[in-house]
mmCIF file of C-alpha atoms in Angstrom:
data_model
loop_
_atom_site.group_PDB
_atom_site.id
_atom_site.type_symbol
_atom_site.label_atom_id
_atom_site.label_comp_id
_atom_site.label_asym_id
_atom_site.label_seq_id
_atom_site.Cartn_x
_atom_site.Cartn_y
_atom_site.Cartn_z
ATOM 1 C CA UNK W 1 5.264 -3.492 27.252
ATOM 2 C CA UNK W 2 2.808 -3.253 24.717
ATOM 3 C CA UNK W 3 -0.651 -4.198 24.254
ATOM 4 C CA UNK W 4 -1.139 -6.821 21.653
ATOM 5 C CA UNK W 5 -3.603 -6.765 18.971
ATOM 6 C CA UNK W 6 -5.424 -9.770 18.435
ATOM 7 C CA UNK W 7 -7.707 -11.245 15.993
ATOM 8 C CA UNK W 8 -10.894 -12.494 17.329
ATOM 9 C CA UNK W 9 -13.528 -14.526 15.849
ATOM 10 C CA UNK W 10 -17.128 -14.763 16.679
ATOM 11 C CA UNK W 11 -19.149 -17.958 16.290
ATOM 12 C CA UNK W 12 -22.479 -16.649 15.374
ATOM 13 C CA UNK W 13 -24.078 -14.523 13.108
ATOM 14 C CA UNK W 14 -27.114 -14.533 10.774
ATOM 15 C CA UNK W 15 -27.105 -11.461 9.177
ATOM 16 C CA UNK W 16 -26.744 -11.609 5.366
ATOM 17 C CA UNK W 17 -26.541 -8.703 2.437
ATOM 18 C CA UNK W 18 -29.183 -8.192 0.199
ATOM 19 C CA UNK W 19 -29.004 -9.200 -3.703
ATOM 20 C CA UNK W 20 -27.954 -5.385 -3.951
ATOM 21 C CA UNK W 21 -25.098 -5.709 -1.998
ATOM 22 C CA UNK W 22 -26.759 -3.578 1.141
ATOM 23 C CA UNK W 23 -26.974 -4.932 4.457
ATOM 24 C CA UNK W 24 -30.517 -5.935 5.010
ATOM 25 C CA UNK W 25 -30.572 -9.048 6.834
ATOM 26 C CA UNK W 26 -31.967 -12.159 5.095
ATOM 27 C CA UNK W 27 -32.585 -15.623 6.811
ATOM 28 C CA UNK W 28 -29.757 -17.606 4.898
ATOM 29 C CA UNK W 29 -26.376 -17.207 6.469
ATOM 30 C CA UNK W 30 -23.033 -14.767 4.998
ATOM 31 C CA UNK W 31 -20.027 -16.142 5.655
ATOM 32 C CA UNK W 32 -18.694 -12.077 5.434
ATOM 33 C CA UNK W 33 -20.998 -10.743 8.365
ATOM 34 C CA UNK W 34 -20.324 -14.055 9.945
ATOM 35 C CA UNK W 35 -16.328 -13.044 9.789
ATOM 36 C CA UNK W 36 -17.337 -9.608 10.559
ATOM 37 C CA UNK W 37 -19.737 -9.379 13.528
ATOM 38 C CA UNK W 38 -18.361 -7.929 16.957
ATOM 39 C CA UNK W 39 -15.472 -6.685 14.572
ATOM 40 C CA UNK W 40 -12.123 -8.349 13.443
ATOM 41 C CA UNK W 41 -9.870 -7.186 15.906
ATOM 42 C CA UNK W 42 -9.113 -6.234 19.902
ATOM 43 C CA UNK W 43 -7.014 -5.476 21.869
ATOM 44 C CA UNK W 44 -4.921 -7.965 24.496
ATOM 45 C CA UNK W 45 -2.714 -7.031 27.575
ATOM 46 C CA UNK W 46 0.766 -8.910 27.200
ATOM 47 C CA UNK W 47 1.438 -8.570 31.045
ATOM 48 C CA UNK W 48 -0.854 -10.307 33.348
ATOM 49 C CA UNK W 49 -3.003 -8.895 36.224
ATOM 50 C CA UNK W 50 -3.087 -11.646 38.564
ATOM 51 C CA UNK W 51 -2.792 -9.849 41.852
ATOM 52 C CA UNK W 52 -2.708 -6.070 43.854
ATOM 53 C CA UNK W 53 0.948 -6.255 43.165
ATOM 54 C CA UNK W 54 0.430 -6.646 39.589
ATOM 55 C CA UNK W 55 -1.937 -3.788 39.316
ATOM 56 C CA UNK W 56 0.020 -1.557 41.518
ATOM 57 C CA UNK W 57 2.638 -1.836 38.620
ATOM 58 C CA UNK W 58 0.918 -1.930 35.862
ATOM 59 C CA UNK W 59 -1.421 1.182 36.873
ATOM 60 C CA UNK W 60 -1.124 3.326 39.792
ATOM 61 C CA UNK W 61 1.392 4.041 41.718
ATOM 62 C CA UNK W 62 4.018 1.817 39.591
ATOM 63 C CA UNK W 63 3.208 3.444 36.676
ATOM 64 C CA UNK W 64 4.226 7.120 38.077
ATOM 65 C CA UNK W 65 7.718 6.353 37.917
ATOM 66 C CA UNK W 66 7.623 5.606 34.413
ATOM 67 C CA UNK W 67 5.804 8.727 33.413
ATOM 68 C CA UNK W 68 8.228 10.673 35.215
ATOM 69 C CA UNK W 69 11.311 8.950 33.488
ATOM 70 C CA UNK W 70 9.484 9.267 29.876
ATOM 71 C CA UNK W 71 8.903 13.267 30.947
ATOM 72 C CA UNK W 72 12.405 13.483 31.633
ATOM 73 C CA UNK W 73 14.067 11.686 28.458
ATOM 74 C CA UNK W 74 11.129 11.572 25.491
ATOM 75 C CA UNK W 75 12.853 9.060 23.975
ATOM 76 C CA UNK W 76 12.120 6.526 26.716
ATOM 77 C CA UNK W 77 8.519 6.448 25.406
ATOM 78 C CA UNK W 78 9.681 4.136 22.495
ATOM 79 C CA UNK W 79 11.461 2.065 25.239
ATOM 80 C CA UNK W 80 8.372 1.669 27.911
ATOM 81 C CA UNK W 81 5.380 2.280 25.603
ATOM 82 C CA UNK W 82 3.600 0.658 22.762
ATOM 83 C CA UNK W 83 4.513 3.514 20.679
ATOM 84 C CA UNK W 84 7.851 1.934 18.482
ATOM 85 C CA UNK W 85 5.652 -1.060 17.369
ATOM 86 C CA UNK W 86 2.712 0.226 16.551
ATOM 87 C CA UNK W 87 0.838 1.838 13.220
ATOM 88 C CA UNK W 88 -2.117 4.468 13.015
ATOM 89 C CA UNK W 89 -4.154 3.114 10.171
ATOM 90 C CA UNK W 90 -5.607 6.139 8.954
ATOM 91 C CA UNK W 91 -8.669 7.162 6.312
ATOM 92 C CA UNK W 92 -11.286 9.376 5.631
ATOM 93 C CA UNK W 93 -13.634 7.111 3.999
ATOM 94 C CA UNK W 94 -13.561 8.582 0.910
ATOM 95 C CA UNK W 95 -11.690 6.420 -1.639
ATOM 96 C CA UNK W 96 -12.433 2.972 -0.236
ATOM 97 C CA UNK W 97 -11.790 0.313 -2.369
ATOM 98 C CA UNK W 98 -14.062 -0.469 -5.339
ATOM 99 C CA UNK W 99 -16.687 1.692 -3.163
ATOM 100 C CA UNK W 100 -15.857 5.382 -3.147
ATOM 101 C CA UNK W 101 -16.868 7.947 -1.369
ATOM 102 C CA UNK W 102 -18.872 5.542 2.141
ATOM 103 C CA UNK W 103 -17.709 7.721 4.802
ATOM 104 C CA UNK W 104 -16.005 6.992 7.811
ATOM 105 C CA UNK W 105 -18.183 4.247 9.639
ATOM 106 C CA UNK W 106 -18.805 2.163 6.503
ATOM 107 C CA UNK W 107 -14.682 2.248 6.087
ATOM 108 C CA UNK W 108 -14.053 0.854 9.734
ATOM 109 C CA UNK W 109 -14.500 -2.917 8.126
ATOM 110 C CA UNK W 110 -11.623 -2.286 5.816
ATOM 111 C CA UNK W 111 -9.704 -0.469 8.017
ATOM 112 C CA UNK W 112 -9.749 -3.313 10.572
ATOM 113 C CA UNK W 113 -8.912 -5.523 7.706
ATOM 114 C CA UNK W 114 -6.017 -3.687 7.203
ATOM 115 C CA UNK W 115 -5.020 -4.184 10.763
ATOM 116 C CA UNK W 116 -4.906 -7.638 10.919
ATOM 117 C CA UNK W 117 -2.996 -7.887 7.659
ATOM 118 C CA UNK W 118 -0.211 -5.868 9.171
ATOM 119 C CA UNK W 119 -0.127 -8.300 12.110
ATOM 120 C CA UNK W 120 -0.853 -11.460 10.641
ATOM 121 C CA UNK W 121 1.909 -10.823 7.730
ATOM 122 C CA UNK W 122 4.282 -8.411 9.341
ATOM 123 C CA UNK W 123 4.315 -8.700 13.143
ATOM 124 C CA UNK W 124 3.134 -5.115 13.523
ATOM 125 C CA UNK W 125 0.184 -4.038 15.759
ATOM 126 C CA UNK W 126 -2.250 -1.284 14.075
ATOM 127 C CA UNK W 127 -5.203 0.453 14.781
ATOM 128 C CA UNK W 128 -7.886 1.701 12.542
ATOM 129 C CA UNK W 129 -8.880 5.623 13.078
ATOM 130 C CA UNK W 130 -11.409 6.811 10.887
ATOM 131 C CA UNK W 131 -11.728 10.182 11.061
ATOM 132 C CA UNK W 132 -15.196 12.331 10.426
ATOM 133 C CA UNK W 133 -13.123 15.460 8.519
ATOM 134 C CA UNK W 134 -12.069 15.684 4.916
ATOM 135 C CA UNK W 135 -9.995 19.055 4.476
ATOM 136 C CA UNK W 136 -6.460 18.656 3.834
ATOM 137 C CA UNK W 137 -5.586 20.766 7.311
ATOM 138 C CA UNK W 138 -7.863 19.221 9.031
ATOM 139 C CA UNK W 139 -7.130 15.943 8.553
ATOM 140 C CA UNK W 140 -2.971 16.906 8.864
ATOM 141 C CA UNK W 141 -3.735 18.714 12.236
ATOM 142 C CA UNK W 142 -5.683 15.618 13.611
ATOM 143 C CA UNK W 143 -3.249 12.673 12.625
ATOM 144 C CA UNK W 144 -0.438 15.357 13.972
ATOM 145 C CA UNK W 145 -2.147 15.958 17.291
ATOM 146 C CA UNK W 146 -2.644 11.635 17.202
ATOM 147 C CA UNK W 147 1.144 11.207 16.668
ATOM 148 C CA UNK W 148 2.309 10.767 20.018
ATOM 149 C CA UNK W 149 0.827 7.528 20.477
ATOM 150 C CA UNK W 150 1.980 5.611 17.717
ATOM 151 C CA UNK W 151 5.306 4.995 15.618
ATOM 152 C CA UNK W 152 4.247 5.157 11.972
ATOM 153 C CA UNK W 153 1.366 6.350 9.992
ATOM 154 C CA UNK W 154 -0.550 4.315 6.941
ATOM 155 C CA UNK W 155 -2.734 6.856 5.114
ATOM 156 C CA UNK W 156 -5.443 4.732 3.437
ATOM 157 C CA UNK W 157 -8.102 5.096 1.188
ATOM 158 C CA UNK W 158 -8.025 9.037 0.674
ATOM 159 C CA UNK W 159 -9.260 10.224 -2.047
ATOM 160 C CA UNK W 160 -6.504 11.990 -4.851
ATOM 161 C CA UNK W 161 -5.525 14.597 -5.223
ATOM 162 C CA UNK W 162 -5.918 15.333 -1.437
ATOM 163 C CA UNK W 163 -3.771 12.272 -0.546
ATOM 164 C CA UNK W 164 -0.618 13.514 -1.959
ATOM 165 C CA UNK W 165 -0.591 16.920 -0.242
ATOM 166 C CA UNK W 166 -1.870 15.290 3.366
ATOM 167 C CA UNK W 167 0.907 12.911 3.087
ATOM 168 C CA UNK W 168 3.714 15.707 1.902
ATOM 169 C CA UNK W 169 2.514 17.776 4.724
ATOM 170 C CA UNK W 170 2.204 15.004 7.280
ATOM 171 C CA UNK W 171 5.832 13.871 6.125
ATOM 172 C CA UNK W 172 7.137 17.396 7.089
ATOM 173 C CA UNK W 173 5.522 17.794 10.283
ATOM 174 C CA UNK W 174 6.514 14.425 11.809
ATOM 175 C CA UNK W 175 9.191 12.535 12.730
ATOM 176 C CA UNK W 176 7.852 8.974 12.218
ATOM 177 C CA UNK W 177 7.146 7.374 9.254
ATOM 178 C CA UNK W 178 3.972 8.365 6.935
ATOM 179 C CA UNK W 179 3.563 5.983 4.129
ATOM 180 C CA UNK W 180 0.083 6.087 1.956
ATOM 181 C CA UNK W 181 -0.086 2.616 0.860
ATOM 182 C CA UNK W 182 -2.317 3.287 -2.082
ATOM 183 C CA UNK W 183 0.330 5.002 -3.633
ATOM 184 C CA UNK W 184 3.393 3.349 -2.399
ATOM 185 C CA UNK W 185 2.693 -0.208 -1.904
ATOM 186 C CA UNK W 186 1.390 -0.699 -4.979
ATOM 187 C CA UNK W 187 4.450 0.885 -7.043
ATOM 188 C CA UNK W 188 6.810 -1.383 -4.491
ATOM 189 C CA UNK W 189 4.839 -4.762 -5.749
ATOM 190 C CA UNK W 190 4.429 -3.109 -9.370
ATOM 191 C CA UNK W 191 8.216 -3.205 -9.544
ATOM 192 C CA UNK W 192 8.886 -5.894 -7.969
ATOM 193 C CA UNK W 193 6.926 -7.782 -10.791
ATOM 194 C CA UNK W 194 8.476 -5.711 -13.308
ATOM 195 C CA UNK W 195 11.855 -6.353 -12.462
ATOM 196 C CA UNK W 196 11.147 -10.288 -12.514
ATOM 197 C CA UNK W 197 9.565 -10.065 -15.983
ATOM 198 C CA UNK W 198 12.389 -8.391 -17.318
ATOM 199 C CA UNK W 199 14.966 -10.677 -15.524
ATOM 200 C CA UNK W 200 12.916 -13.432 -17.530
ATOM 201 C CA UNK W 201 12.698 -11.952 -20.954
ATOM 202 C CA UNK W 202 16.525 -11.001 -20.148
ATOM 203 C CA UNK W 203 15.806 -7.381 -20.499
ATOM 204 C CA UNK W 204 17.115 -4.570 -18.198
ATOM 205 C CA UNK W 205 14.399 -2.199 -16.953
ATOM 206 C CA UNK W 206 16.402 0.520 -19.054
ATOM 207 C CA UNK W 207 15.717 -0.778 -22.054
ATOM 208 C CA UNK W 208 11.588 -0.960 -21.558
ATOM 209 C CA UNK W 209 8.958 1.714 -22.225
ATOM 210 C CA UNK W 210 6.320 1.472 -20.096
ATOM 211 C CA UNK W 211 2.951 3.007 -20.057
ATOM 212 C CA UNK W 212 0.582 3.596 -17.125
ATOM 213 C CA UNK W 213 -3.383 3.866 -17.444
ATOM 214 C CA UNK W 214 -4.517 6.123 -14.674
ATOM 215 C CA UNK W 215 -2.866 9.067 -12.892
ATOM 216 C CA UNK W 216 -4.756 8.862 -9.643
ATOM 217 C CA UNK W 217 -2.333 7.924 -6.464
ATOM 218 C CA UNK W 218 -1.160 4.535 -7.505
ATOM 219 C CA UNK W 219 -0.574 5.558 -11.278
ATOM 220 C CA UNK W 220 1.742 8.823 -10.452
ATOM 221 C CA UNK W 221 3.618 7.017 -7.462
ATOM 222 C CA UNK W 222 4.283 4.115 -9.725
ATOM 223 C CA UNK W 223 5.640 6.662 -12.609
ATOM 224 C CA UNK W 224 7.866 8.074 -9.834
ATOM 225 C CA UNK W 225 9.279 4.466 -8.645
ATOM 226 C CA UNK W 226 9.961 3.123 -12.483
ATOM 227 C CA UNK W 227 12.120 6.555 -13.107
ATOM 228 C CA UNK W 228 13.625 6.056 -9.769
ATOM 229 C CA UNK W 229 14.567 2.505 -10.620
ATOM 230 C CA UNK W 230 15.523 3.650 -14.196
ATOM 231 C CA UNK W 231 13.106 2.759 -16.829
ATOM 232 C CA UNK W 232 14.021 3.286 -20.245
ATOM 233 C CA UNK W 233 10.844 5.791 -20.357
ATOM 234 C CA UNK W 234 7.301 5.775 -19.018
ATOM 235 C CA UNK W 235 4.185 7.871 -19.915
ATOM 236 C CA UNK W 236 0.522 8.299 -17.867
ATOM 237 C CA UNK W 237 -2.475 8.658 -19.542
ATOM 238 C CA UNK W 238 -5.503 9.858 -18.047
ATOM 239 C CA UNK W 239 -8.989 9.969 -19.106
ATOM 240 C CA UNK W 240 -8.202 13.060 -21.654
ATOM 241 C CA UNK W 241 -5.243 11.188 -23.298
ATOM 242 C CA UNK W 242 -1.241 11.040 -22.541
ATOM 243 C CA UNK W 243 -0.147 13.521 -20.123
ATOM 244 C CA UNK W 244 2.732 15.858 -21.753
ATOM 245 C CA UNK W 245 4.323 18.849 -20.571
ATOM 246 C CA UNK W 246 2.054 21.108 -23.178
ATOM 247 C CA UNK W 247 -1.230 20.459 -21.871
ATOM 248 C CA UNK W 248 -2.702 23.082 -20.145
ATOM 249 C CA UNK W 249 -5.318 20.914 -18.459
ATOM 250 C CA UNK W 250 -3.373 19.275 -15.715
ATOM 251 C CA UNK W 251 -3.701 19.632 -12.304
ATOM 252 C CA UNK W 252 -0.406 20.526 -10.084
ATOM 253 C CA UNK W 253 0.470 16.520 -9.388
ATOM 254 C CA UNK W 254 0.166 16.051 -13.258
ATOM 255 C CA UNK W 255 1.859 18.749 -14.240
ATOM 256 C CA UNK W 256 4.836 17.473 -11.698
ATOM 257 C CA UNK W 257 4.397 14.083 -13.650
ATOM 258 C CA UNK W 258 4.803 15.704 -17.014
ATOM 259 C CA UNK W 259 8.347 16.881 -15.950
ATOM 260 C CA UNK W 260 10.018 13.897 -15.662
ATOM 261 C CA UNK W 261 7.907 11.165 -17.916
ATOM 262 C CA UNK W 262 6.950 10.986 -21.248
ATOM 263 C CA UNK W 263 10.501 11.350 -22.716
ATOM 264 C CA UNK W 264 9.352 10.930 -26.263
ATOM 265 C CA UNK W 265 7.098 13.492 -26.157
ATOM 266 C CA UNK W 266 4.153 11.294 -26.909
ATOM 267 C CA UNK W 267 0.719 12.828 -27.889
ATOM 268 C CA UNK W 268 -2.813 11.301 -28.307
ATOM 269 C CA UNK W 269 -5.079 8.995 -26.900
ATOM 270 C CA UNK W 270 -3.877 5.612 -24.323
ATOM 271 C CA UNK W 271 -4.079 3.360 -27.331
ATOM 272 C CA UNK W 272 -1.686 6.001 -29.302
ATOM 273 C CA UNK W 273 1.084 4.956 -26.168
ATOM 274 C CA UNK W 274 0.891 1.697 -25.873
ATOM 275 C CA UNK W 275 2.156 0.993 -29.932
ATOM 276 C CA UNK W 276 5.431 -0.522 -29.606
ATOM 277 C CA UNK W 277 5.581 -0.063 -25.948
ATOM 278 C CA UNK W 278 7.254 -3.052 -23.914
ATOM 279 C CA UNK W 279 4.734 -2.489 -20.782
ATOM 280 C CA UNK W 280 1.174 -1.867 -20.040
ATOM 281 C CA UNK W 281 0.289 -0.786 -16.579
ATOM 282 C CA UNK W 282 -3.348 -0.321 -15.499
ATOM 283 C CA UNK W 283 -4.705 1.672 -12.057
ATOM 284 C CA UNK W 284 -7.609 2.988 -13.961
ATOM 285 C CA UNK W 285 -10.749 0.220 -14.702
ATOM 286 C CA UNK W 286 -12.171 0.999 -17.992
ATOM 287 C CA UNK W 287 -11.159 -1.286 -20.952
ATOM 288 C CA UNK W 288 -8.513 -1.842 -23.414
ATOM 289 C CA UNK W 289 -9.496 -2.583 -26.659
ATOM 290 C CA UNK W 290 -7.669 -5.791 -27.892
ATOM 291 C CA UNK W 291 -6.078 -3.988 -30.843
ATOM 292 C CA UNK W 292 -4.328 -2.069 -28.607
ATOM 293 C CA UNK W 293 -2.707 -4.911 -26.527
ATOM 294 C CA UNK W 294 -1.573 -6.195 -30.137
ATOM 295 C CA UNK W 295 0.154 -3.021 -30.856
ATOM 296 C CA UNK W 296 2.631 -3.355 -28.042
ATOM 297 C CA UNK W 297 5.975 -4.740 -28.305
ATOM 298 C CA UNK W 298 6.711 -8.423 -29.307
ATOM 299 C CA UNK W 299 6.991 -10.368 -25.521
ATOM 300 C CA UNK W 300 5.398 -7.434 -23.610
ATOM 301 C CA UNK W 301 4.174 -7.393 -20.058
ATOM 302 C CA UNK W 302 0.443 -6.327 -19.747
ATOM 303 C CA UNK W 303 -0.108 -5.473 -15.589
ATOM 304 C CA UNK W 304 -3.961 -5.344 -15.425
ATOM 305 C CA UNK W 305 -4.787 -4.324 -11.875
ATOM 306 C CA UNK W 306 -8.187 -2.906 -11.752
ATOM 307 C CA UNK W 307 -10.423 -5.235 -9.622
ATOM 308 C CA UNK W 308 -12.782 -6.658 -9.724
ATOM 309 C CA UNK W 309 -12.771 -6.226 -13.772
ATOM 310 C CA UNK W 310 -8.813 -5.717 -15.343
ATOM 311 C CA UNK W 311 -8.371 -3.387 -17.685
ATOM 312 C CA UNK W 312 -7.182 -6.352 -20.369
ATOM 313 C CA UNK W 313 -9.029 -9.811 -19.324
ATOM 314 C CA UNK W 314 -6.329 -12.706 -18.719
ATOM 315 C CA UNK W 315 -7.282 -14.301 -21.826
ATOM 316 C CA UNK W 316 -6.716 -11.503 -24.205
ATOM 317 C CA UNK W 317 -3.587 -10.437 -22.558
ATOM 318 C CA UNK W 318 -1.992 -14.056 -22.907
ATOM 319 C CA UNK W 319 -2.423 -13.995 -26.735
ATOM 320 C CA UNK W 320 0.019 -11.282 -26.929
ATOM 321 C CA UNK W 321 2.060 -10.684 -23.873
ATOM 322 C CA UNK W 322 5.077 -12.901 -22.522
ATOM 323 C CA UNK W 323 3.925 -11.839 -18.883
ATOM 324 C CA UNK W 324 0.390 -11.000 -17.250
ATOM 325 C CA UNK W 325 -0.545 -9.696 -13.780
ATOM 326 C CA UNK W 326 -3.522 -8.704 -12.512
ATOM 327 C CA UNK W 327 -4.610 -7.585 -8.805
ATOM 328 C CA UNK W 328 -6.910 -10.527 -8.802
ATOM 329 C CA UNK W 329 -6.405 -13.501 -6.450
ATOM 330 C CA UNK W 330 -8.191 -16.172 -9.201
ATOM 331 C CA UNK W 331 -5.139 -15.427 -11.767
ATOM 332 C CA UNK W 332 -1.344 -15.790 -11.208
ATOM 333 C CA UNK W 333 0.902 -13.074 -10.791
ATOM 334 C CA UNK W 334 -1.247 -11.171 -8.241
ATOM 335 C CA UNK W 335 -0.334 -7.605 -7.474
ATOM 336 C CA UNK W 336 -1.113 -7.086 -4.196
ATOM 337 C CA UNK W 337 -0.119 -4.009 -1.724
ATOM 338 C CA UNK W 338 0.018 -7.036 1.502
ATOM 339 C CA UNK W 339 3.298 -8.329 -0.172
ATOM 340 C CA UNK W 340 5.057 -4.647 1.124
ATOM 341 C CA UNK W 341 3.492 -3.079 3.310
ATOM 342 C CA UNK W 342 3.970 -5.126 6.655
ATOM 343 C CA UNK W 343 7.421 -6.123 5.892
ATOM 344 C CA UNK W 344 8.218 -2.062 5.157
ATOM 345 C CA UNK W 345 6.707 -1.017 8.381
ATOM 346 C CA UNK W 346 8.099 -3.776 10.163
ATOM 347 C CA UNK W 347 11.314 -2.769 9.157
ATOM 348 C CA UNK W 348 11.082 1.078 9.380
ATOM 349 C CA UNK W 349 9.490 0.602 12.909
ATOM 350 C CA UNK W 350 12.493 -2.285 13.727
ATOM 351 C CA UNK W 351 15.518 0.969 13.650
ATOM 352 C CA UNK W 352 13.184 3.399 14.393
ATOM 353 C CA UNK W 353 13.353 5.236 10.991
ATOM 354 C CA UNK W 354 12.229 8.937 11.002
ATOM 355 C CA UNK W 355 10.662 8.319 7.502
ATOM 356 C CA UNK W 356 10.206 5.822 4.643
ATOM 357 C CA UNK W 357 12.787 6.904 1.469
ATOM 358 C CA UNK W 358 12.681 6.220 -1.849
ATOM 359 C CA UNK W 359 15.501 4.065 -1.393
ATOM 360 C CA UNK W 360 13.693 2.151 1.088
ATOM 361 C CA UNK W 361 11.071 1.373 -1.249
ATOM 362 C CA UNK W 362 13.403 0.173 -3.850
ATOM 363 C CA UNK W 363 14.776 -2.096 -1.810
ATOM 364 C CA UNK W 364 11.505 -3.208 -0.590
ATOM 365 C CA UNK W 365 11.068 -4.103 -4.197
ATOM 366 C CA UNK W 366 14.404 -5.766 -5.152
ATOM 367 C CA UNK W 367 13.666 -7.889 -1.671
ATOM 368 C CA UNK W 368 10.332 -8.912 -2.449
ATOM 369 C CA UNK W 369 11.565 -9.680 -6.476
ATOM 370 C CA UNK W 370 14.261 -11.937 -4.726
ATOM 371 C CA UNK W 371 12.123 -14.151 -3.284
ATOM 372 C CA UNK W 372 11.162 -15.897 -6.238
ATOM 373 C CA UNK W 373 14.633 -16.830 -6.854
ATOM 374 C CA UNK W 374 15.516 -19.800 -9.649
ATOM 375 C CA UNK W 375 11.325 -20.682 -9.815
ATOM 376 C CA UNK W 376 10.841 -17.645 -11.994
ATOM 377 C CA UNK W 377 8.736 -18.056 -14.854
ATOM 378 C CA UNK W 378 6.099 -16.311 -16.764
ATOM 379 C CA UNK W 379 3.315 -17.189 -14.128
ATOM 380 C CA UNK W 380 5.303 -16.717 -11.560
ATOM 381 C CA UNK W 381 7.257 -13.468 -11.023
ATOM 382 C CA UNK W 382 5.835 -12.320 -7.950
ATOM 383 C CA UNK W 383 5.414 -14.349 -4.894
ATOM 384 C CA UNK W 384 2.361 -15.086 -3.057
ATOM 385 C CA UNK W 385 1.364 -13.253 0.077
ATOM 386 C CA UNK W 386 1.161 -16.494 1.889
ATOM 387 C CA UNK W 387 5.032 -17.041 1.527
ATOM 388 C CA UNK W 388 6.871 -16.638 4.512
ATOM 389 C CA UNK W 389 9.798 -15.989 3.221
ATOM 390 C CA UNK W 390 8.461 -12.274 1.990
ATOM 391 C CA UNK W 391 7.808 -10.595 5.139
ATOM 392 C CA UNK W 392 11.225 -11.262 6.609
ATOM 393 C CA UNK W 393 12.855 -10.541 3.234
ATOM 394 C CA UNK W 394 11.602 -6.759 2.637
ATOM 395 C CA UNK W 395 11.820 -6.166 6.639
ATOM 396 C CA UNK W 396 15.419 -6.750 6.621
ATOM 397 C CA UNK W 397 15.886 -4.949 3.443
ATOM 398 C CA UNK W 398 14.084 -1.614 4.587
ATOM 399 C CA UNK W 399 15.888 -1.698 7.807
ATOM 400 C CA UNK W 400 19.200 -1.848 5.930
ATOM 401 C CA UNK W 401 18.112 1.071 3.244
ATOM 402 C CA UNK W 402 16.861 2.688 6.556
ATOM 403 C CA UNK W 403 20.381 2.716 8.130
ATOM 404 C CA UNK W 404 22.298 3.270 4.795
ATOM 405 C CA UNK W 405 20.359 6.388 3.914
ATOM 406 C CA UNK W 406 20.783 8.108 7.567
ATOM 407 C CA UNK W 407 17.127 7.721 8.629
ATOM 408 C CA UNK W 408 17.669 4.897 11.419
ATOM 409 C CA UNK W 409 17.812 6.024 15.125
ATOM 410 C CA UNK W 410 18.442 2.416 16.699
#
């Protein structure tokens, strides 16, 4: 039986942050430091060790029989250890939330937080692993060597464009799910919200033209998923303007994106792309001028997801858009990855999937959208992370899709 990762709480703390966001202790009480003191998680045994008989079974000599059985039949590791129920949350600390490249140690509070979200919202045990290396091959080799201990790998807060290559290489070398949540979790939740926005406006997703601001990890993944889901057309814009096949300054990833987006052949700036567009998806930060939002099609959808400052403030977006979503919890329709990754991994682990396919991600998005049901409204196109129906719906859909696509092993 597996050890269970639990979320301890400390009763005492007196540290605080200084006014510049640093870690200098102050006399005043800081609830964030209080919650983090001693760490946010620990490992707890799921079997009791009350006497010498328990000890002899849990460790030597009894454990030897289990080890021998696994050596003879390696798949038994999934039945007699925690492997099939635990995920590695791996980072190099180079793109941590809004903090940027802060290094492995400073990234640990975020990775611990991610791990307890896995447990709280999906019942999945997860272990934070912060790596003191940033080279693509170094990271890949390290994760490959750690993989025998885990049923899946969640890549987290690794800067683009390295994140694309790291994920691709790991998927090629490992027979367990590898999932970069900054890409795919965001894409799944975005697609779910877009499906419901389209349903609310009685339109099909194939009738929509979308514009994405940002061609990093999230923007590229969202574009791929929207195309896979049948979007009418989608164009991405980076700092230099609309991504099109005739640009000679594109990275390899952006060249790939140019091959399946922007069917209309748009050129120019983000503002040029927004004229007449049905959907704006912001994952880049910065500010979109109000006049550009006003130029969108009637009944447009504005998903301004940058944190803490959306590309378009909701008060401005509501003047022109039928549906507005952000990445913030203090506005309706929060696009939050926690709606996706716990259930996606729970479903993949449940059937021992060898990978997470595009079909499994789309199934997750459809299941997430379905939770809203008949309560659909302009301010409710995506459920709350605390809606207890979310994880079971996503888990079941992902498991079923894995079986349908032939990647399930039980």
